[in-house]
Coordinates of C-alpha atoms and ligand atoms in Angstrom, one line a residue:
M1 CA -59.6 37.3 -33.2
E2 CA -56.4 38.5 -34.9
K3 CA -55.5 42.1 -33.9
I4 CA -54.3 44.6 -36.4
I5 CA -52.8 47.2 -34.0
L6 CA -52.6 46.1 -30.4
K7 CA -50.9 42.8 -31.1
D8 CA -50.0 40.5 -28.3
I9 CA -46.2 40.7 -28.9
P10 CA -44.1 41.5 -25.8
G11 CA -41.8 44.5 -26.3
L12 CA -43.4 45.5 -29.6
Q13 CA -42.8 49.2 -28.8
N14 CA -39.1 48.6 -29.3
I15 CA -37.9 49.2 -32.8
D16 CA -35.8 46.0 -33.0
V17 CA -38.7 43.8 -31.8
Y18 CA -41.0 45.6 -34.3
I19 CA -38.5 45.0 -37.2
S20 CA -38.1 41.3 -36.2
N21 CA -41.9 41.0 -36.4
N22 CA -42.1 42.2 -40.0
G23 CA -42.0 45.8 -39.0
Y24 CA -41.2 48.4 -41.7
S25 CA -41.5 45.7 -44.4
S26 CA -44.7 47.5 -45.8
L27 CA -42.7 50.7 -46.1
K28 CA -40.0 48.7 -48.0
K29 CA -42.8 47.2 -50.2
V30 CA -44.3 50.6 -51.2
L31 CA -40.9 52.1 -51.9
T32 CA -39.7 49.3 -54.1
Q33 CA -42.9 47.9 -55.7
M34 CA -45.7 50.4 -55.6
K35 CA -46.3 53.8 -57.3
P36 CA -47.8 56.5 -55.0
E37 CA -51.1 56.3 -56.8
D38 CA -51.3 52.5 -56.3
V39 CA -50.9 53.0 -52.5
I40 CA -53.8 55.4 -52.5
E41 CA -55.9 53.0 -54.6
E42 CA -55.1 50.1 -52.2
V43 CA -56.1 52.2 -49.1
K44 CA -59.3 53.3 -50.9
K45 CA -60.2 49.7 -51.8
S46 CA -59.6 48.5 -48.2
G47 CA -62.6 50.7 -47.1
L48 CA -60.5 52.2 -44.2
R49 CA -62.4 55.1 -42.7
G50 CA -61.0 57.7 -40.4
R51 CA -60.8 56.8 -36.7
G52 CA -60.7 60.5 -35.5
G53 CA -64.5 60.9 -35.3
A54 CA -65.9 61.8 -38.8
C55 CA -65.4 58.4 -40.3
F56 CA -64.4 59.7 -43.7
S57 CA -62.8 57.4 -46.3
T58 CA -59.0 57.6 -45.8
G59 CA -58.0 56.7 -49.4
L60 CA -60.5 59.3 -50.8
K61 CA -59.0 61.9 -48.5
W62 CA -55.5 61.2 -49.7
S63 CA -56.6 61.4 -53.3
F64 CA -57.7 65.0 -52.8
M65 CA -54.1 66.1 -52.3
P66 CA -52.9 67.9 -55.5
K67 CA -50.3 66.0 -57.6
G68 CA -47.0 67.7 -58.6
N69 CA -44.4 69.5 -56.5
E70 CA -45.2 73.2 -57.0
K71 CA -45.7 73.6 -53.2
P72 CA -44.4 71.5 -50.3
K73 CA -47.1 69.2 -48.9
F74 CA -47.6 68.2 -45.3
L75 CA -49.1 65.4 -43.2
C76 CA -50.4 66.2 -39.7
C77 CA -51.0 63.2 -37.4
N78 CA -53.7 64.1 -34.9
G79 CA -52.8 62.9 -31.4
D80 CA -54.6 65.6 -29.5
E81 CA -57.1 63.1 -28.2
S82 CA -59.0 65.3 -25.7
E83 CA -62.6 64.2 -26.1
P84 CA -63.8 62.9 -22.7
G85 CA -64.0 59.1 -22.9
S86 CA -61.3 58.8 -25.6
F87 CA -58.0 57.3 -24.7
K88 CA -57.0 54.9 -27.5
D89 CA -54.4 56.8 -29.5
R90 CA -52.2 57.0 -26.4
E91 CA -52.4 53.2 -26.2
I92 CA -50.9 53.0 -29.7
F93 CA -48.1 55.4 -28.7
E94 CA -47.3 53.0 -25.8
K95 CA -47.9 49.6 -27.3
N96 CA -47.2 49.8 -31.1
P97 CA -45.7 53.3 -31.9
H98 CA -43.7 52.1 -34.9
Q99 CA -46.7 50.7 -36.7
F100 CA -48.2 54.2 -36.6
I101 CA -44.9 55.8 -37.7
E102 CA -44.7 53.3 -40.6
G103 CA -48.3 54.1 -41.6
S104 CA -47.6 57.8 -41.6
L105 CA -44.5 57.3 -43.8
I106 CA -46.5 55.2 -46.3
A107 CA -49.1 58.0 -46.3
A108 CA -46.4 60.5 -46.9
Y109 CA -45.0 58.5 -49.8
S110 CA -48.4 58.2 -51.4
M111 CA -49.1 61.9 -51.3
G112 CA -45.6 63.3 -52.0
I113 CA -45.4 64.7 -48.5
K114 CA -42.3 66.7 -47.4
A115 CA -42.8 66.7 -43.7
V116 CA -44.9 64.8 -41.1
Y117 CA -46.0 66.5 -37.9
V118 CA -47.1 64.3 -35.0
Y119 CA -49.3 66.7 -33.0
I120 CA -49.7 65.5 -29.4
R121 CA -51.6 67.4 -26.7
G122 CA -49.1 69.5 -24.6
E123 CA -49.9 67.9 -21.2
Y124 CA -49.3 64.4 -22.6
W125 CA -45.6 64.4 -21.6
K126 CA -45.4 60.7 -21.2
W127 CA -46.5 60.0 -24.8
I128 CA -44.5 63.0 -26.2
N129 CA -41.3 61.5 -24.7
I130 CA -42.1 58.1 -26.0
M131 CA -42.8 59.4 -29.5
E132 CA -39.7 61.6 -29.6
E133 CA -37.6 58.5 -28.8
C134 CA -39.3 56.4 -31.4
V135 CA -38.9 59.0 -34.1
A136 CA -35.2 59.3 -33.3
D137 CA -34.8 55.5 -33.4
A138 CA -36.6 55.4 -36.8
Y139 CA -34.2 58.1 -38.1
K140 CA -31.2 56.1 -36.9
K141 CA -32.4 53.0 -38.8
G142 CA -32.9 55.0 -42.0
F143 CA -36.7 54.8 -42.1
I144 CA -37.1 58.6 -41.9
G145 CA -34.8 61.2 -43.5
K146 CA -33.1 61.5 -46.8
N147 CA -33.4 58.8 -49.5
I148 CA -35.2 56.3 -47.3
L149 CA -33.9 52.8 -47.7
G150 CA -31.9 53.9 -50.8
S151 CA -35.0 55.2 -52.6
E152 CA -35.7 58.6 -54.1
F153 CA -38.1 59.3 -51.3
S154 CA -37.2 61.7 -48.5
V155 CA -39.3 62.9 -45.6
D156 CA -38.8 64.5 -42.2
M157 CA -40.9 63.8 -39.1
Y158 CA -41.4 66.1 -36.1
V159 CA -43.2 65.6 -32.8
H160 CA -45.0 68.8 -32.0
K161 CA -46.3 69.6 -28.4
G162 CA -49.8 70.8 -28.8
A163 CA -51.4 73.7 -27.0
G164 CA -53.3 71.7 -24.4
A165 CA -56.8 72.4 -25.6
Y166 CA -59.7 70.2 -26.9
I167 CA -60.3 72.6 -29.8
C168 CA -56.7 72.0 -31.1
G169 CA -57.8 68.5 -32.1
E170 CA -60.1 70.0 -34.7
E171 CA -58.1 69.8 -37.9
S172 CA -58.0 73.5 -39.0
S173 CA -57.4 74.6 -35.4
L174 CA -54.6 72.1 -35.2
M175 CA -52.9 73.7 -38.2
N176 CA -53.2 77.2 -36.7
S177 CA -51.7 75.8 -33.5
L178 CA -48.9 74.2 -35.4
E179 CA -48.1 77.5 -37.1
G180 CA -47.8 79.1 -33.6
K181 CA -51.1 80.9 -33.8
R182 CA -54.1 80.7 -31.5
G183 CA -56.0 77.5 -31.9
Y184 CA -58.9 79.0 -33.8
P185 CA -60.7 76.8 -36.3
R186 CA -60.6 78.1 -39.9
V187 CA -63.6 78.6 -42.1
K188 CA -63.9 75.9 -44.8
P189 CA -63.6 76.0 -47.8
P190 CA -60.7 76.2 -48.6
F191 CA -60.1 72.7 -47.3
P192 CA -56.7 71.6 -46.0
A193 CA -55.8 69.7 -49.2
A194 CA -55.9 73.0 -51.0
V195 CA -54.8 75.5 -48.3
G196 CA -53.4 73.8 -45.2
V197 CA -50.3 74.4 -43.0
W198 CA -48.6 77.7 -44.0
G199 CA -50.9 77.8 -46.9
N200 CA -49.7 74.5 -48.4
P201 CA -51.6 71.3 -49.3
T202 CA -52.1 69.3 -46.1
T203 CA -53.7 66.1 -45.0
I204 CA -54.8 65.5 -41.4
N205 CA -55.3 61.9 -40.1
N206 CA -55.9 60.3 -36.8
I207 CA -53.2 58.2 -35.2
E208 CA -55.3 55.0 -35.2
T209 CA -56.2 55.6 -38.9
L210 CA -52.5 55.7 -39.9
A211 CA -51.6 52.7 -37.7
N212 CA -53.9 50.5 -39.8
V213 CA -52.1 51.3 -43.0
P214 CA -49.0 49.0 -42.8
E215 CA -51.2 45.9 -42.4
I216 CA -53.4 47.0 -45.3
I217 CA -50.3 47.2 -47.5
N218 CA -48.8 43.9 -46.1
K219 CA -52.0 41.7 -46.3
G220 CA -53.9 43.6 -49.0
A221 CA -57.1 45.7 -49.2
E222 CA -59.3 42.7 -49.7
W223 CA -58.1 41.1 -46.4
F224 CA -58.9 44.3 -44.5
S225 CA -62.2 44.9 -46.2
K226 CA -63.5 41.5 -45.0
I227 CA -62.9 42.2 -41.3
G228 CA -66.0 43.4 -39.5
E229 CA -68.8 45.3 -41.2
P230 CA -68.5 45.7 -45.0
K231 CA -69.3 49.5 -44.9
H232 CA -67.0 50.2 -42.1
P233 CA -64.4 47.5 -42.1
G234 CA -61.4 46.7 -39.9
T235 CA -61.1 46.7 -36.1
L236 CA -61.8 49.6 -33.7
L237 CA -59.9 50.4 -30.5
F238 CA -62.8 50.6 -28.1
G239 CA -61.8 52.7 -25.1
V240 CA -64.4 51.6 -22.5
S241 CA -64.8 53.5 -19.2
G242 CA -67.5 54.1 -16.6
H243 CA -69.4 51.7 -14.3
I244 CA -67.8 48.5 -15.6
N245 CA -65.6 46.0 -13.9
K246 CA -62.6 46.1 -16.4
P247 CA -62.2 49.5 -18.1
G248 CA -59.6 49.6 -20.8
V249 CA -58.9 49.6 -24.6
Y250 CA -60.2 46.6 -26.5
E251 CA -59.4 46.0 -30.2
L252 CA -62.4 44.3 -31.8
P253 CA -63.9 44.1 -35.3
T254 CA -66.4 46.7 -36.3
G255 CA -69.9 45.5 -35.7
T256 CA -69.1 43.7 -32.4
P257 CA -72.3 43.8 -30.3
L258 CA -72.1 46.4 -27.6
M259 CA -73.2 43.9 -25.0
T260 CA -70.4 41.5 -26.0
I261 CA -67.9 44.3 -25.3
I262 CA -69.4 45.1 -22.0
N263 CA -70.1 41.6 -20.7
D264 CA -67.5 39.4 -22.3
Y265 CA -64.5 41.9 -22.3
C266 CA -65.3 44.4 -19.6
G267 CA -66.6 42.0 -17.0
G268 CA -70.1 43.4 -16.9
I269 CA -71.5 46.3 -14.9
R270 CA -69.9 47.1 -11.5
N271 CA -71.4 45.8 -8.3
G272 CA -73.9 43.6 -10.3
K273 CA -76.0 46.6 -11.2
D274 CA -78.1 47.2 -14.2
F275 CA -77.2 50.0 -16.6
K276 CA -79.2 53.1 -17.7
M277 CA -77.3 55.0 -20.5
I278 CA -74.3 54.3 -22.7
I279 CA -72.4 56.9 -24.7
P280 CA -70.9 55.0 -27.7
G281 CA -68.1 57.2 -29.1
G282 CA -66.8 59.9 -26.8
S283 CA -68.9 62.4 -24.8
S284 CA -70.1 64.4 -27.9
M285 CA -72.0 61.5 -29.4
P286 CA -75.7 61.1 -28.8
P287 CA -76.3 58.6 -26.0
L288 CA -78.0 55.2 -26.2
T289 CA -80.9 54.0 -24.0
K290 CA -80.7 50.6 -22.4
E291 CA -83.2 49.2 -25.0
E292 CA -81.1 50.6 -27.9
S293 CA -77.8 49.3 -26.3
L294 CA -79.1 45.7 -25.9
T295 CA -79.1 45.1 -29.7
M296 CA -76.6 47.7 -30.8
K297 CA -73.7 46.6 -33.1
M298 CA -70.7 48.9 -32.8
D299 CA -70.1 50.3 -36.3
A300 CA -70.8 53.6 -38.1
E301 CA -73.9 52.5 -40.0
S302 CA -75.6 50.7 -37.0
L303 CA -75.2 53.7 -34.8
K304 CA -76.3 56.1 -37.5
A305 CA -79.6 54.2 -37.7
V306 CA -80.5 55.3 -34.2
G307 CA -79.3 58.9 -34.6
S308 CA -76.0 58.4 -32.9
A309 CA -72.4 57.9 -34.3
I310 CA -69.3 55.8 -33.7
G311 CA -67.1 58.9 -33.1
T312 CA -63.9 57.8 -31.5
A313 CA -65.3 54.5 -30.1
G314 CA -64.9 55.8 -26.6
V315 CA -67.7 53.9 -24.8
I316 CA -68.9 55.4 -21.5
V317 CA -71.2 53.2 -19.4
M318 CA -73.5 54.5 -16.8
D319 CA -75.3 52.3 -14.2
E320 CA -78.9 52.5 -13.0
D321 CA -78.0 54.9 -10.2
T322 CA -76.6 57.5 -12.4
D323 CA -78.0 61.1 -12.2
I324 CA -78.4 61.7 -16.0
V325 CA -79.1 65.4 -15.5
H326 CA -75.8 65.8 -13.6
V327 CA -74.0 63.9 -16.3
L328 CA -75.4 66.2 -19.0
Q329 CA -74.6 69.3 -16.9
R330 CA -70.9 68.1 -16.5
I331 CA -70.6 67.3 -20.3
T332 CA -72.1 70.7 -21.2
K333 CA -69.7 72.5 -18.8
F334 CA -66.8 70.8 -20.6
Y335 CA -67.9 72.1 -24.1
Y336 CA -68.8 75.6 -22.6
H337 CA -65.2 75.7 -21.2
E338 CA -63.6 74.5 -24.5
S339 CA -65.6 76.7 -26.9
C340 CA -63.0 78.9 -28.6
G341 CA -65.6 81.7 -28.7
Q342 CA -65.4 82.6 -32.4
C343 CA -69.0 82.0 -33.3
T344 CA -72.0 83.3 -31.4
P345 CA -74.2 80.2 -31.4
C346 CA -71.5 78.1 -29.8
R347 CA -70.1 80.7 -27.5
E348 CA -73.4 81.9 -26.1
G349 CA -75.5 78.8 -26.7
C350 CA -73.1 76.6 -24.6
G351 CA -73.4 79.1 -21.8
W352 CA -77.2 79.2 -22.0
M353 CA -77.5 75.4 -22.0
L354 CA -75.3 75.2 -19.0
K355 CA -77.3 77.9 -17.2
V356 CA -80.6 76.1 -17.8
L357 CA -79.1 72.7 -16.7
N358 CA -77.7 74.4 -13.6
R359 CA -81.1 75.7 -12.6
I360 CA -82.7 72.3 -13.2
L361 CA -80.1 70.8 -10.9
D362 CA -80.5 73.3 -8.2
G363 CA -84.3 72.8 -8.1
S364 CA -85.5 75.9 -9.8
G365 CA -86.1 74.4 -13.2
R366 CA -89.2 75.1 -15.3
K367 CA -91.2 72.6 -17.3
S368 CA -90.5 74.7 -20.4
D369 CA -86.8 74.3 -19.8
L370 CA -86.7 71.0 -21.6
D371 CA -88.0 72.3 -24.9
L372 CA -85.8 75.4 -24.4
L373 CA -82.7 73.2 -24.1
I374 CA -83.6 71.3 -27.3
S375 CA -84.3 74.6 -29.1
V376 CA -81.0 76.1 -28.0
A377 CA -79.2 72.9 -29.1
E378 CA -80.9 72.9 -32.5
N379 CA -79.9 76.6 -33.0
I380 CA -76.2 75.7 -32.4
E381 CA -76.2 72.6 -34.5
G382 CA -75.0 73.2 -38.0
N383 CA -74.6 76.9 -37.5
T384 CA -71.0 77.2 -36.5
I385 CA -67.5 77.3 -38.0
C386 CA -66.4 74.0 -36.6
A387 CA -68.1 70.8 -35.3
L388 CA -67.5 71.7 -31.6
G389 CA -70.8 73.4 -31.8
D390 CA -72.4 70.1 -32.8
A391 CA -70.4 68.2 -30.2
A392 CA -71.9 70.5 -27.5
A393 CA -75.5 70.4 -29.0
W394 CA -75.9 66.7 -29.7
P395 CA -75.6 65.4 -26.1
V396 CA -78.1 68.0 -24.9
K397 CA -80.6 67.5 -27.7
W398 CA -80.5 63.7 -27.5
T399 CA -80.2 63.2 -23.7
V400 CA -83.2 65.4 -23.1
R401 CA -85.2 63.6 -25.8
K402 CA -84.3 60.1 -24.7
F403 CA -84.2 60.6 -20.9
R404 CA -86.9 63.3 -20.6
K405 CA -88.4 61.6 -17.5
D406 CA -85.1 62.0 -15.6
F407 CA -85.3 65.7 -16.3
E408 CA -89.0 66.0 -15.5
D409 CA -88.4 64.3 -12.2
K410 CA -86.1 67.1 -11.1
I411 CA -88.7 69.8 -12.0
K412 CA -91.3 69.9 -9.3
D413 CA -93.7 72.4 -10.7
D414 CA -93.6 75.4 -13.0
S415 CA -91.7 77.9 -10.9
L416 CA -93.4 80.8 -9.2
E417 CA -91.3 83.2 -11.0
L418 CA -92.5 82.0 -14.3
N419 CA -96.1 82.0 -13.2
V420 CA -95.9 85.7 -12.4
V421 CA -93.9 86.6 -15.5
N422 CA -96.4 84.7 -17.7
K423 CA -99.3 86.5 -16.1
V424 CA -97.8 89.9 -16.6
H425 CA -97.1 89.1 -20.2
G426 CA -100.7 87.9 -20.5
L427 CA -102.2 91.2 -19.2
R428 CA -102.3 92.8 -22.6
N429 CA -104.5 90.1 -23.8
S430 CA -106.8 90.1 -20.8
N431 CA -110.2 91.6 -21.7
E432 CA -110.8 92.7 -18.1
Y433 CA -107.5 94.5 -18.0
V434 CA -108.0 96.1 -21.4
K435 CA -111.5 97.3 -20.4
V436 CA -110.2 99.0 -17.3
S437 CA -107.2 100.5 -19.1
N438 CA -109.3 101.9 -21.9
D439 CA -111.9 103.4 -19.5
E440 CA -111.0 107.1 -19.4
N441 CA -112.5 107.3 -15.9
S442 CA -110.0 104.7 -14.6
T443 CA -107.5 105.8 -12.1
V444 CA -104.0 104.4 -11.6
E445 CA -105.4 102.7 -8.4
N446 CA -108.2 101.0 -10.5
L447 CA -105.5 99.7 -12.9
I448 CA -103.3 98.4 -10.1
G449 CA -106.3 96.8 -8.4
K450 CA -107.2 95.0 -11.6
V451 CA -103.6 93.8 -12.1
Q452 CA -103.6 92.4 -8.6
E453 CA -106.9 90.7 -9.2
I454 CA -105.6 89.0 -12.3
I455 CA -102.2 88.1 -10.9
N456 CA -102.9 86.0 -7.8
N457 CA -102.0 88.2 -4.8
D458 CA -100.4 85.4 -3.0
D459 CA -98.0 84.8 -5.9
I460 CA -97.0 88.5 -5.8
K461 CA -96.4 88.5 -2.1
R462 CA -94.3 85.3 -2.3
F463 CA -92.5 86.6 -5.4
S464 CA -91.5 89.9 -3.8
S465 CA -90.5 88.3 -0.4
Ligands
FMN501 C1 -63.6 69.9 -31.5 C2 -63.0 68.8 -32.3 C3 -62.0 68.1 -31.7 C4 -61.3 67.0 -32.4 N1 -60.3 66.3 -31.8 C5 -59.7 65.3 -32.5 C6 -58.6 64.6 -31.9 O1 -58.2 64.9 -30.8 N2 -58.1 63.6 -32.7 C7 -58.5 63.4 -33.9 O2 -57.9 62.5 -34.6 N3 -59.5 64.0 -34.5 C8 -60.1 65.0 -33.8 N4 -61.1 65.7 -34.4 C9 -61.5 65.4 -35.8 C10 -60.5 66.1 -36.8 O3 -61.0 67.4 -37.1 C11 -60.3 65.4 -38.1 O4 -61.5 65.1 -38.6 C12 -59.5 64.0 -37.9 O5 -58.3 64.3 -37.3 C13 -59.2 63.5 -39.3 O6 -58.6 62.2 -39.2 P1 -59.2 60.9 -39.7 O7 -59.8 61.2 -41.1 O8 -58.1 59.9 -39.8 O9 -60.3 60.5 -38.8 C14 -61.8 66.7 -33.7 C15 -62.8 67.5 -34.3 C16 -63.4 68.5 -33.6 C17 -64.5 69.2 -34.2
SF4_502 S1 -68.0 76.1 -33.1 FE1 -67.3 76.8 -31.1 S2 -65.2 76.0 -31.0 FE2 -65.8 75.9 -33.2 S3 -65.1 77.8 -34.1 FE3 -67.2 78.2 -33.4 S4 -67.0 79.0 -31.3 FE4 -65.0 78.1 -31.9

């Protein structure tokens, strides 16, 4: 299958090799032959949807940018890539960085952008260094800067070292971080196209999204729209990790069966084992059971049909020996740690879910904990400023629902503590207790005696020891 981004061309990361393989010809084409609005129309027609997680139509997003030049406009390229299980944007920085740069320049032209920021997570030094060099090379060749390739169009590009936090990948938090502020997500509306970086119109796109654009311009929207699934066309960079023989990033058309990815490309499950659970799009996406995985096609619509989502196409495979409760506890710990703390449901709820999972793991879980976990998750979901709340809630809600037996197996019995607490709460409704407590001749000793009768004495002794 022909690859759009991770092409098998040795040395493609070098600007001269890129140019000799038709590189920057799409930029030339848009500057000489296309009006900005034609570029947006072409990207819209291609059906390209964002690869950063939300799967939103890229052309439509670009069309939201206001026309005219009253205010400077900005493009932020999101290379924060901190979702556990996601590692495909760094592959683009390493293997085909100029195609991403070219795509972001075409995007900038189509929206009348003044400056492009390439936001890369602070700890990713290797990729920051690569991209600083690539941007400098593109400036030297005249692809970035003033009057690009002799046209009227000028744009600058900066590589920005991010703050080293998962939350800074959320688009509004990214903009705050870029402005030098704390990486707190902003309340929307207003949306970035209206009020973005320094209060100016801004578009935020994922690295992979932008890397698709030069080939859409080069080969046409129709060509792109025919690759993979019609409602979610193109290829995806599947970052596959976990209990498989050959982890890595595989570029394949949308709609590729999950089992083809795992068996034909990743060499199957490690040590000849069976598998138990697969997370299809980064750790925040609802997991798939084995039964769902066997027939699953990897595109937005197919995953939506079983209550999951494609996310960043970061596939995490877990074999039959995996302790699912431990996995969920580890995932929840991550989101608890990464919550920025602005909204109560996310800040407190992540901590509560972690507490409950910890007690199930250490053997003091209660049967009611499973419904409690789902209830906390459902009270976070949709009730927060940004989607990190959902990202924390979905794995809990769906893992408990789909793998309930694994959780129940860790809960021996309703705990003693709960038995006693429930019985104490039940006293007020106990006819025997009410009778004694309403009897004016009752002494305190009578009351205590009755309580001890109702609450099993053994329980009390064990509880207080
Ligand atoms: C907590 C959180 C973290 C995110 N991290 C990233 C990220 O690292 N990279 C990314 O492209 N999008 C990330 N997103 C999604 C962005 O907010 C945004 O939707 C995306 O960058 C838009 O680009 P696209 O339309 O090209 O997909 C994150 C969202 C949330 C809620
Ligand atoms: S949902 Fe969580 S991460 Fe997002 S703004 Fe609220 S507290 Fe912060």
